[in-house]
Every structure is written in structure tokens, then in C-alpha cells.
């Protein structure tokens, strides 16, 4: 061979001493190929550096081997990390990805993005749908291709054509709250994320239900968003509660809210964790290097991406993944 063209399937067949059809069977995972023949073909592929021509395969199978992802151009850590995880899992499954980026979560924009992707001939669509309005729009869809929504939606309609997958936000918040209870805290506060977000709703529910099992005193402060400034403002509203001893520990709706709250409390000379313990949610990059290092709930985004793709491809996959608490320095034993 010369370097004038990439190796072809015919080149693989010639080197392995088999037919073109046999190479195709090996590439497509056909079980009716002798092991020694399969090994010869694999060796030839490695030796030649052969890569399947996806465009040619598409012509033969009449499928695009492309999936669509619908998401906003958000900088929020959770949705952004979810999109990256889905894209990686798709590539590992030899799928191309076409991303439709939205400027808002308006239902009509979501429907338009799905129509756009379908016009491109995608084989399936994953919608990162953290907002309740988006899920309701998806419920109304009737499509010829599978659609998977990544959303911590409780009690999704059984007649919906959309399959839902998520990290179990309720369980994550419940475990974070349980960790504080086990440290002896009985006066807890929750900095809740903005209304309309499934994650905020489920984390608030997990906090409240777990605290209720131990009879703990609780209060909730609602943040207007997910960023550190919103956490700072929420933290200021907790200053008097902490100073008076009515709150000794806080479960924040995410790590940025925790970060802002720590700053607000610190400006009022309230020390974390000496005066109040704080647990975050997400395990963002750098959370282990904050002062103090942040105890938080780790979201397994890579696993979530794999589950979304497996579900889209019709493989058996769990609907929810349970996250774990990462214990660091920002939460400690309650003072007696």
C-alpha cells in the first residue's frame, strides 16, 4: 500500500485472507464467525490502522449514527457537566453528536430545537431538562425516534413517550442531611435552589424528609439562583439564626451556594465549621481546595452520561444513580 489513501475494507480482507463480507461481519459483531478468523481480521485492522468509513456505513444502513443533544448555553455546573458526559458516552458508543443550544428554556424553543434535530435525521435525542416547563413540553411530543430526558423528575407520566434518567437528587440531599444528623446537629437550615428546577425541588424534599425522621428543627432559605452571589445573599439571611444558636448546620443546594454562604458568614465573623457546619452539592472542581475543604455530594456525571446513552439505545439501564457524600472539613461534630 501507498500513503495516497487510507486503508479500505478490501485491504483488510486481502491481508487477512478473507472475503469483504467476512470483514463486514466481524465489524458488525456477527456471532457466526470462527474465532481464529475474527482474530486474523482484528490483527489486519490493527496492522493497517483501518477506520470504518462512517459515511459509507450510513448509506448501507440508512441510519445516521448521530444523536442530538438539546441543552442551553448555561454555565451552571450540573447541566454543563451533564452535556459533556453525554457527548463522551456517545463517542464511546461510536455515535456522532449534534448539539442544539438554546438561549432559554422556553417550551417553544425546546420544541423548535427537537424539530431541527429531527430534520437532520438523528437517530435519537437526549434533552438535558432541569426545568419543569421543559418536561411538560416533552410530555406532549409524539416522535418516531427515541427521546431521553435527563431530569430528576418525580412521578413522570407513565404514558409519556420520553424516558427519564437522572442522578437521585432526593437521595443525595437525604444523605447530606443524614451526615449532619450523625454529627449531632439538630438545628438545620437548607439553602434551596431556585423554584421550577427539579434538582432544587428534590434536594429540598430530601433534606426535609430526612430531617423529619430525627425530629430536627429546620428552616429553609430560598436562593434566587445557583451562583455564589445568591449563596452570599442567602448566607446573610442566616447570620442571626446562627448567631442565636437556632442553626448549627446548613445543607446548601449546590457548592456555589455553599461558597457564597461561607463568605457571607465569614464577613460576620462566623467560622465554618467551628460555629456552623456546611455541606454542599455537586463536588465542583476545586471544592477540595477551599478553606475549609468542602464536604459535598458528588454527582457521578460520567455514569449519568452512560445511562442516558444506554437508555437511548434500548439497553437496560437504571433510571436513577445514587450519589455519595464526600466528607471533608466544612462539617464537624456539633458543639455540646
mmCIF file of C-alpha atoms in Angstrom:
data_model
loop_
_atom_site.group_PDB
_atom_site.id
_atom_site.type_symbol
_atom_site.label_atom_id
_atom_site.label_comp_id
_atom_site.label_asym_id
_atom_site.label_seq_id
_atom_site.Cartn_x
_atom_site.Cartn_y
_atom_site.Cartn_z
ATOM 1 C CA UNK A 1 0.000 0.000 0.000
ATOM 2 C CA UNK A 2 0.987 3.581 -0.530
ATOM 3 C CA UNK A 3 0.110 6.553 1.631
ATOM 4 C CA UNK A 4 -2.090 8.065 -1.087
ATOM 5 C CA UNK A 5 -5.320 6.826 0.529
ATOM 6 C CA UNK A 6 -6.489 5.421 3.856
ATOM 7 C CA UNK A 7 -6.768 1.635 4.165
ATOM 8 C CA UNK A 8 -10.071 0.193 2.993
ATOM 9 C CA UNK A 9 -12.140 -2.819 3.996
ATOM 10 C CA UNK A 10 -10.840 -4.558 0.866
ATOM 11 C CA UNK A 11 -7.269 -4.031 2.110
ATOM 12 C CA UNK A 12 -8.182 -5.621 5.437
ATOM 13 C CA UNK A 13 -9.804 -8.565 3.645
ATOM 14 C CA UNK A 14 -6.729 -9.077 1.438
ATOM 15 C CA UNK A 15 -4.280 -9.002 4.353
ATOM 16 C CA UNK A 16 -6.424 -11.331 6.494
ATOM 17 C CA UNK A 17 -7.079 -13.702 3.572
ATOM 18 C CA UNK A 18 -10.872 -13.477 3.911
ATOM 19 C CA UNK A 19 -13.724 -12.029 1.924
ATOM 20 C CA UNK A 20 -15.027 -8.484 2.119
ATOM 21 C CA UNK A 21 -18.250 -9.894 3.584
ATOM 22 C CA UNK A 22 -16.338 -11.627 6.388
ATOM 23 C CA UNK A 23 -14.656 -8.371 7.394
ATOM 24 C CA UNK A 24 -18.073 -6.716 7.447
ATOM 25 C CA UNK A 25 -19.442 -9.480 9.679
ATOM 26 C CA UNK A 26 -16.562 -9.043 12.119
ATOM 27 C CA UNK A 27 -17.035 -5.252 12.236
ATOM 28 C CA UNK A 28 -20.756 -5.657 12.864
ATOM 29 C CA UNK A 29 -20.238 -8.179 15.676
ATOM 30 C CA UNK A 30 -21.777 -11.128 13.841
ATOM 31 C CA UNK A 31 -21.562 -14.208 16.051
ATOM 32 C CA UNK A 32 -21.237 -16.609 13.100
ATOM 33 C CA UNK A 33 -17.519 -16.037 12.545
ATOM 34 C CA UNK A 34 -14.879 -18.520 13.694
ATOM 35 C CA UNK A 35 -12.670 -17.162 16.492
ATOM 36 C CA UNK A 36 -9.470 -17.713 14.509
ATOM 37 C CA UNK A 37 -10.946 -15.799 11.558
ATOM 38 C CA UNK A 38 -12.062 -12.991 13.829
ATOM 39 C CA UNK A 39 -8.539 -12.795 15.270
ATOM 40 C CA UNK A 40 -6.971 -12.574 11.786
ATOM 41 C CA UNK A 41 -9.303 -9.765 10.813
ATOM 42 C CA UNK A 42 -8.636 -7.895 14.063
ATOM 43 C CA UNK A 43 -4.895 -8.268 13.538
ATOM 44 C CA UNK A 44 -5.172 -6.913 9.986
ATOM 45 C CA UNK A 45 -7.238 -3.953 11.205
ATOM 46 C CA UNK A 46 -4.602 -3.105 13.812
ATOM 47 C CA UNK A 47 -1.725 -3.552 11.367
ATOM 48 C CA UNK A 48 -3.278 -1.331 8.704
ATOM 49 C CA UNK A 49 -4.774 1.208 11.089
ATOM 50 C CA UNK A 50 -8.147 0.756 9.398
ATOM 51 C CA UNK A 51 -11.028 3.008 10.470
ATOM 52 C CA UNK A 52 -14.563 2.346 9.349
ATOM 53 C CA UNK A 53 -15.943 4.870 6.865
ATOM 54 C CA UNK A 54 -18.996 6.027 8.780
ATOM 55 C CA UNK A 55 -20.457 7.842 5.784
ATOM 56 C CA UNK A 56 -20.371 4.651 3.714
ATOM 57 C CA UNK A 57 -21.891 2.691 6.591
ATOM 58 C CA UNK A 58 -24.712 5.215 6.788
ATOM 59 C CA UNK A 59 -25.526 4.701 3.108
ATOM 60 C CA UNK A 60 -25.773 0.956 3.666
ATOM 61 C CA UNK A 61 -27.758 1.008 6.902
ATOM 62 C CA UNK A 62 -29.841 4.110 6.140
ATOM 63 C CA UNK A 63 -29.104 5.350 9.670
ATOM 64 C CA UNK A 64 -27.135 8.430 10.580
ATOM 65 C CA UNK A 65 -25.408 7.009 13.689
ATOM 66 C CA UNK A 66 -25.947 10.527 15.023
ATOM 67 C CA UNK A 67 -27.819 11.591 18.124
ATOM 68 C CA UNK A 68 -28.978 15.039 19.117
ATOM 69 C CA UNK A 69 -28.460 16.784 22.440
ATOM 70 C CA UNK A 70 -30.688 19.670 23.476
ATOM 71 C CA UNK A 71 -29.300 21.983 26.142
ATOM 72 C CA UNK A 72 -28.966 25.663 26.948
ATOM 73 C CA UNK A 73 -25.782 27.666 26.757
ATOM 74 C CA UNK A 74 -25.840 27.659 30.547
ATOM 75 C CA UNK A 75 -22.716 27.944 32.640
ATOM 76 C CA UNK A 76 -24.397 26.092 35.513
ATOM 77 C CA UNK A 77 -22.085 23.303 36.593
ATOM 78 C CA UNK A 78 -24.635 20.471 36.637
ATOM 79 C CA UNK A 79 -26.208 20.889 33.160
ATOM 80 C CA UNK A 80 -22.868 21.737 31.549
ATOM 81 C CA UNK A 81 -21.192 18.677 33.077
ATOM 82 C CA UNK A 82 -24.129 16.520 32.016
ATOM 83 C CA UNK A 83 -23.818 17.595 28.369
ATOM 84 C CA UNK A 84 -20.093 16.814 28.352
ATOM 85 C CA UNK A 85 -20.714 13.398 29.907
ATOM 86 C CA UNK A 86 -23.410 12.538 27.342
ATOM 87 C CA UNK A 87 -21.179 13.592 24.465
ATOM 88 C CA UNK A 88 -18.303 11.456 25.755
ATOM 89 C CA UNK A 89 -20.554 8.412 26.255
ATOM 90 C CA UNK A 90 -21.956 8.849 22.735
ATOM 91 C CA UNK A 91 -18.491 8.912 21.195
ATOM 92 C CA UNK A 92 -17.539 5.810 23.140
ATOM 93 C CA UNK A 93 -20.592 4.161 21.558
ATOM 94 C CA UNK A 94 -19.339 5.230 18.074
ATOM 95 C CA UNK A 95 -22.096 7.797 17.711
ATOM 96 C CA UNK A 96 -21.800 11.267 16.268
ATOM 97 C CA UNK A 97 -23.347 14.137 18.206
ATOM 98 C CA UNK A 98 -25.257 17.186 17.038
ATOM 99 C CA UNK A 99 -25.950 19.758 19.758
ATOM 100 C CA UNK A 100 -28.839 22.224 19.638
ATOM 101 C CA UNK A 101 -28.058 25.064 22.030
ATOM 102 C CA UNK A 102 -30.935 27.121 23.392
ATOM 103 C CA UNK A 103 -30.901 30.685 24.636
ATOM 104 C CA UNK A 104 -33.763 29.941 27.031
ATOM 105 C CA UNK A 105 -35.789 27.058 28.439
ATOM 106 C CA UNK A 106 -38.985 28.355 26.832
ATOM 107 C CA UNK A 107 -41.046 25.300 25.763
ATOM 108 C CA UNK A 108 -41.448 26.602 22.198
ATOM 109 C CA UNK A 109 -37.653 26.883 21.871
ATOM 110 C CA UNK A 110 -37.225 23.307 23.054
ATOM 111 C CA UNK A 111 -39.809 22.048 20.559
ATOM 112 C CA UNK A 112 -38.095 24.002 17.783
ATOM 113 C CA UNK A 113 -34.696 22.517 18.680
ATOM 114 C CA UNK A 114 -36.111 18.993 18.600
ATOM 115 C CA UNK A 115 -37.701 19.649 15.200
ATOM 116 C CA UNK A 116 -34.370 20.968 13.937
ATOM 117 C CA UNK A 117 -32.504 17.863 15.069
ATOM 118 C CA UNK A 118 -35.121 15.539 13.610
ATOM 119 C CA UNK A 119 -34.835 17.320 10.261
ATOM 120 C CA UNK A 120 -31.130 16.417 10.342
ATOM 121 C CA UNK A 121 -32.064 12.740 10.566
ATOM 122 C CA UNK A 122 -30.723 11.995 14.045
ATOM 123 C CA UNK A 123 -31.472 8.526 15.422
ATOM 124 C CA UNK A 124 -32.379 9.741 18.905
ATOM 125 C CA UNK A 125 -32.312 12.804 21.137
ATOM 126 C CA UNK A 126 -31.185 13.459 24.704
ATOM 127 C CA UNK A 127 -32.689 16.544 26.334
ATOM 128 C CA UNK A 128 -30.996 17.976 29.413
ATOM 129 C CA UNK A 129 -34.205 19.167 31.033
ATOM 130 C CA UNK A 130 -33.771 20.574 34.550
ATOM 131 C CA UNK A 131 -36.861 22.808 34.330
ATOM 132 C CA UNK A 132 -40.427 21.637 34.927
ATOM 133 C CA UNK A 133 -41.802 23.627 31.962
ATOM 134 C CA UNK A 134 -39.488 21.746 29.595
ATOM 135 C CA UNK A 135 -40.622 18.354 30.891
ATOM 136 C CA UNK A 136 -44.254 19.294 30.354
ATOM 137 C CA UNK A 137 -43.431 20.226 26.759
ATOM 138 C CA UNK A 138 -41.701 16.873 26.248
ATOM 139 C CA UNK A 139 -44.796 15.071 27.512
ATOM 140 C CA UNK A 140 -46.727 16.452 24.571
ATOM 141 C CA UNK A 141 -44.285 15.145 21.984
ATOM 142 C CA UNK A 142 -45.026 12.272 19.656
ATOM 143 C CA UNK A 143 -41.948 11.309 17.654
ATOM 144 C CA UNK A 144 -40.713 8.392 15.600
ATOM 145 C CA UNK A 145 -37.332 8.335 17.334
ATOM 146 C CA UNK A 146 -36.452 7.697 20.993
ATOM 147 C CA UNK A 147 -36.057 10.679 23.308
ATOM 148 C CA UNK A 148 -34.394 10.564 26.714
ATOM 149 C CA UNK A 149 -34.708 13.399 29.208
ATOM 150 C CA UNK A 150 -32.079 13.941 31.879
ATOM 151 C CA UNK A 151 -34.238 15.324 34.675
ATOM 152 C CA UNK A 152 -34.735 14.485 38.357
ATOM 153 C CA UNK A 153 -38.469 14.405 37.787
ATOM 154 C CA UNK A 154 -40.592 12.693 40.388
ATOM 155 C CA UNK A 155 -43.547 10.641 39.145
ATOM 156 C CA UNK A 156 -43.149 11.191 35.408
ATOM 157 C CA UNK A 157 -46.339 10.323 33.483
ATOM 158 C CA UNK A 158 -46.492 6.647 32.580
ATOM 159 C CA UNK A 159 -47.917 7.484 29.153
ATOM 160 C CA UNK A 160 -45.056 9.812 28.228
ATOM 161 C CA UNK A 161 -43.056 8.820 25.146
ATOM 162 C CA UNK A 162 -39.959 10.189 26.870
ATOM 163 C CA UNK A 163 -37.706 8.060 29.100
ATOM 164 C CA UNK A 164 -36.335 9.842 32.166
ATOM 165 C CA UNK A 165 -32.907 9.283 33.727
ATOM 166 C CA UNK A 166 -31.157 11.228 36.466
ATOM 167 C CA UNK A 167 -28.939 11.343 39.481
ATOM 168 C CA UNK A 168 -31.167 10.782 42.512
ATOM 169 C CA UNK A 169 -31.108 14.298 43.929
ATOM 170 C CA UNK A 170 -33.509 13.376 46.729
ATOM 171 C CA UNK A 171 -31.193 10.614 47.926
ATOM 172 C CA UNK A 172 -28.156 12.884 47.679
ATOM 173 C CA UNK A 173 -29.706 15.592 49.845
ATOM 174 C CA UNK A 174 -31.028 12.967 52.242
ATOM 175 C CA UNK A 175 -27.537 11.545 52.676
ATOM 176 C CA UNK A 176 -26.039 15.008 53.186
ATOM 177 C CA UNK A 177 -28.627 15.733 55.864
ATOM 178 C CA UNK A 178 -28.069 12.330 57.480
ATOM 179 C CA UNK A 179 -24.348 13.103 57.677
ATOM 180 C CA UNK A 180 -25.055 16.272 59.670
ATOM 181 C CA UNK A 181 -27.533 14.482 61.923
ATOM 182 C CA UNK A 182 -24.946 11.786 62.609
ATOM 183 C CA UNK A 183 -22.550 14.552 63.660
ATOM 184 C CA UNK A 184 -25.056 15.543 66.324
ATOM 185 C CA UNK A 185 -26.681 18.537 64.634
ATOM 186 C CA UNK A 186 -30.372 19.019 65.412
ATOM 187 C CA UNK A 187 -30.875 22.588 64.177
ATOM 188 C CA UNK A 188 -30.555 22.598 60.410
ATOM 189 C CA UNK A 189 -31.071 25.033 57.569
ATOM 190 C CA UNK A 190 -31.338 24.442 53.844
ATOM 191 C CA UNK A 191 -30.334 26.952 51.184
ATOM 192 C CA UNK A 192 -32.673 25.859 48.393
ATOM 193 C CA UNK A 193 -32.105 26.408 44.695
ATOM 194 C CA UNK A 194 -34.497 28.453 42.535
ATOM 195 C CA UNK A 195 -38.119 27.364 42.045
ATOM 196 C CA UNK A 196 -39.045 25.427 38.922
ATOM 197 C CA UNK A 197 -35.850 23.364 38.905
ATOM 198 C CA UNK A 198 -36.263 19.633 39.506
ATOM 199 C CA UNK A 199 -32.900 19.439 41.277
ATOM 200 C CA UNK A 200 -33.882 22.196 43.723
ATOM 201 C CA UNK A 201 -37.244 20.587 44.434
ATOM 202 C CA UNK A 202 -35.822 17.112 45.035
ATOM 203 C CA UNK A 203 -32.923 18.313 47.168
ATOM 204 C CA UNK A 204 -35.288 20.360 49.348
ATOM 205 C CA UNK A 205 -37.572 17.347 49.712
ATOM 206 C CA UNK A 206 -34.684 15.036 50.603
ATOM 207 C CA UNK A 207 -33.470 17.493 53.234
ATOM 208 C CA UNK A 208 -36.889 17.971 54.811
ATOM 209 C CA UNK A 209 -37.849 14.296 54.904
ATOM 210 C CA UNK A 210 -34.535 13.133 56.343
ATOM 211 C CA UNK A 211 -34.507 15.850 58.998
ATOM 212 C CA UNK A 212 -38.064 14.922 59.964
ATOM 213 C CA UNK A 213 -37.022 11.349 60.733
ATOM 214 C CA UNK A 214 -34.877 12.658 63.594
ATOM 215 C CA UNK A 215 -37.184 15.411 64.761
ATOM 216 C CA UNK A 216 -34.614 18.089 63.912
ATOM 217 C CA UNK A 217 -35.535 21.766 63.851
ATOM 218 C CA UNK A 218 -35.338 23.066 60.283
ATOM 219 C CA UNK A 219 -35.682 26.200 58.217
ATOM 220 C CA UNK A 220 -35.315 26.871 54.504
ATOM 221 C CA UNK A 221 -33.880 29.934 52.783
ATOM 222 C CA UNK A 222 -34.716 30.153 49.087
ATOM 223 C CA UNK A 223 -31.958 31.378 46.758
ATOM 224 C CA UNK A 224 -32.860 33.253 43.577
ATOM 225 C CA UNK A 225 -30.306 31.331 41.514
ATOM 226 C CA UNK A 226 -27.473 28.830 41.688
ATOM 227 C CA UNK A 227 -24.418 31.129 41.791
ATOM 228 C CA UNK A 228 -22.189 32.215 44.665
ATOM 229 C CA UNK A 229 -23.764 35.676 44.857
ATOM 230 C CA UNK A 230 -27.130 34.077 45.555
ATOM 231 C CA UNK A 231 -25.460 31.943 48.207
ATOM 232 C CA UNK A 232 -23.920 35.061 49.739
ATOM 233 C CA UNK A 233 -27.326 36.732 49.981
ATOM 234 C CA UNK A 234 -28.842 33.580 51.486
ATOM 235 C CA UNK A 235 -25.966 33.369 53.944
ATOM 236 C CA UNK A 236 -26.652 36.897 55.156
ATOM 237 C CA UNK A 237 -30.204 35.834 55.973
ATOM 238 C CA UNK A 238 -28.793 33.045 58.154
ATOM 239 C CA UNK A 239 -26.439 35.223 60.217
ATOM 240 C CA UNK A 240 -28.900 35.988 63.000
ATOM 241 C CA UNK A 241 -30.086 32.368 63.115
ATOM 242 C CA UNK A 242 -26.539 31.059 63.517
ATOM 243 C CA UNK A 243 -25.557 33.753 66.000
ATOM 244 C CA UNK A 244 -28.571 32.939 68.164
ATOM 245 C CA UNK A 245 -27.825 29.200 68.023
ATOM 246 C CA UNK A 246 -31.011 28.402 66.148
ATOM 247 C CA UNK A 247 -28.983 26.929 63.244
ATOM 248 C CA UNK A 248 -25.813 24.870 63.698
ATOM 249 C CA UNK A 249 -25.542 23.247 60.264
ATOM 250 C CA UNK A 250 -26.524 24.042 56.665
ATOM 251 C CA UNK A 251 -27.206 21.919 53.594
ATOM 252 C CA UNK A 252 -26.646 24.153 50.570
ATOM 253 C CA UNK A 253 -28.424 23.477 47.282
ATOM 254 C CA UNK A 254 -25.108 23.372 45.435
ATOM 255 C CA UNK A 255 -21.430 24.097 46.019
ATOM 256 C CA UNK A 256 -21.614 27.670 44.694
ATOM 257 C CA UNK A 257 -24.405 28.487 47.119
ATOM 258 C CA UNK A 258 -22.276 26.964 49.886
ATOM 259 C CA UNK A 259 -19.267 29.016 48.783
ATOM 260 C CA UNK A 260 -21.261 32.263 48.872
ATOM 261 C CA UNK A 261 -22.764 31.427 52.255
ATOM 262 C CA UNK A 262 -19.343 30.711 53.749
ATOM 263 C CA UNK A 263 -18.166 34.134 52.573
ATOM 264 C CA UNK A 264 -21.235 35.899 53.992
ATOM 265 C CA UNK A 265 -20.907 34.181 57.347
ATOM 266 C CA UNK A 266 -17.169 34.815 57.441
ATOM 267 C CA UNK A 267 -17.680 38.531 56.958
ATOM 268 C CA UNK A 268 -19.779 38.440 60.142
ATOM 269 C CA UNK A 269 -17.005 36.550 61.952
ATOM 270 C CA UNK A 270 -18.929 33.273 61.919
ATOM 271 C CA UNK A 271 -16.441 30.472 61.316
ATOM 272 C CA UNK A 272 -17.039 27.307 59.291
ATOM 273 C CA UNK A 273 -17.017 24.663 60.700
ATOM 274 C CA UNK A 274 -16.277 25.922 64.234
ATOM 275 C CA UNK A 275 -19.501 27.937 64.541
ATOM 276 C CA UNK A 276 -21.614 26.296 61.822
ATOM 277 C CA UNK A 277 -21.154 23.259 59.578
ATOM 278 C CA UNK A 278 -21.929 23.444 55.851
ATOM 279 C CA UNK A 279 -22.422 20.727 53.228
ATOM 280 C CA UNK A 280 -22.606 21.490 49.507
ATOM 281 C CA UNK A 281 -23.829 19.570 46.491
ATOM 282 C CA UNK A 282 -22.106 18.704 43.152
ATOM 283 C CA UNK A 283 -18.433 18.320 44.167
ATOM 284 C CA UNK A 284 -17.267 21.007 41.737
ATOM 285 C CA UNK A 285 -13.650 21.180 40.647
ATOM 286 C CA UNK A 286 -11.686 22.867 43.400
ATOM 287 C CA UNK A 287 -14.123 22.127 46.223
ATOM 288 C CA UNK A 288 -11.438 20.048 47.959
ATOM 289 C CA UNK A 289 -9.126 23.091 47.965
ATOM 290 C CA UNK A 290 -11.461 25.626 49.545
ATOM 291 C CA UNK A 291 -10.740 26.795 53.091
ATOM 292 C CA UNK A 292 -12.178 24.808 54.697
ATOM 293 C CA UNK A 293 -12.314 21.954 52.188
ATOM 294 C CA UNK A 294 -15.975 21.467 51.335
ATOM 295 C CA UNK A 295 -17.939 18.415 52.408
ATOM 296 C CA UNK A 296 -20.290 17.854 49.496
ATOM 297 C CA UNK A 297 -22.369 15.398 47.476
ATOM 298 C CA UNK A 298 -20.503 14.009 44.490
ATOM 299 C CA UNK A 299 -22.582 13.760 41.321
ATOM 300 C CA UNK A 300 -21.390 10.888 39.059
ATOM 301 C CA UNK A 301 -21.836 12.730 35.767
ATOM 302 C CA UNK A 302 -19.835 10.185 33.755
ATOM 303 C CA UNK A 303 -22.172 7.416 34.910
ATOM 304 C CA UNK A 304 -25.174 9.599 34.099
ATOM 305 C CA UNK A 305 -23.947 10.143 30.549
ATOM 306 C CA UNK A 306 -23.534 6.409 30.074
ATOM 307 C CA UNK A 307 -27.007 5.689 31.440
ATOM 308 C CA UNK A 308 -28.549 8.293 29.113
ATOM 309 C CA UNK A 309 -26.905 6.733 26.046
ATOM 310 C CA UNK A 310 -27.690 3.161 27.123
ATOM 311 C CA UNK A 311 -31.331 4.121 27.605
ATOM 312 C CA UNK A 312 -31.431 5.829 24.212
ATOM 313 C CA UNK A 313 -30.028 2.695 22.571
ATOM 314 C CA UNK A 314 -32.598 0.493 24.279
ATOM 315 C CA UNK A 315 -30.146 -1.156 26.629
ATOM 316 C CA UNK A 316 -31.184 -1.925 30.180
ATOM 317 C CA UNK A 317 -30.095 0.893 32.455
ATOM 318 C CA UNK A 318 -31.094 2.184 35.893
ATOM 319 C CA UNK A 319 -33.401 5.181 35.817
ATOM 320 C CA UNK A 320 -31.527 6.846 38.660
ATOM 321 C CA UNK A 321 -27.988 6.862 40.018
ATOM 322 C CA UNK A 322 -27.480 7.412 43.743
ATOM 323 C CA UNK A 323 -24.734 9.938 44.633
ATOM 324 C CA UNK A 324 -22.383 9.776 47.600
ATOM 325 C CA UNK A 325 -21.306 12.261 50.267
ATOM 326 C CA UNK A 326 -17.632 13.261 50.132
ATOM 327 C CA UNK A 327 -16.543 14.033 53.693
ATOM 328 C CA UNK A 328 -14.054 16.880 54.078
ATOM 329 C CA UNK A 329 -13.549 19.720 56.579
ATOM 330 C CA UNK A 330 -16.571 22.046 56.383
ATOM 331 C CA UNK A 331 -18.809 19.857 58.558
ATOM 332 C CA UNK A 332 -17.822 18.678 62.002
ATOM 333 C CA UNK A 333 -19.324 17.470 65.292
ATOM 334 C CA UNK A 334 -21.985 19.676 66.822
ATOM 335 C CA UNK A 335 -20.866 21.612 69.864
ATOM 336 C CA UNK A 336 -22.422 20.393 73.091
#
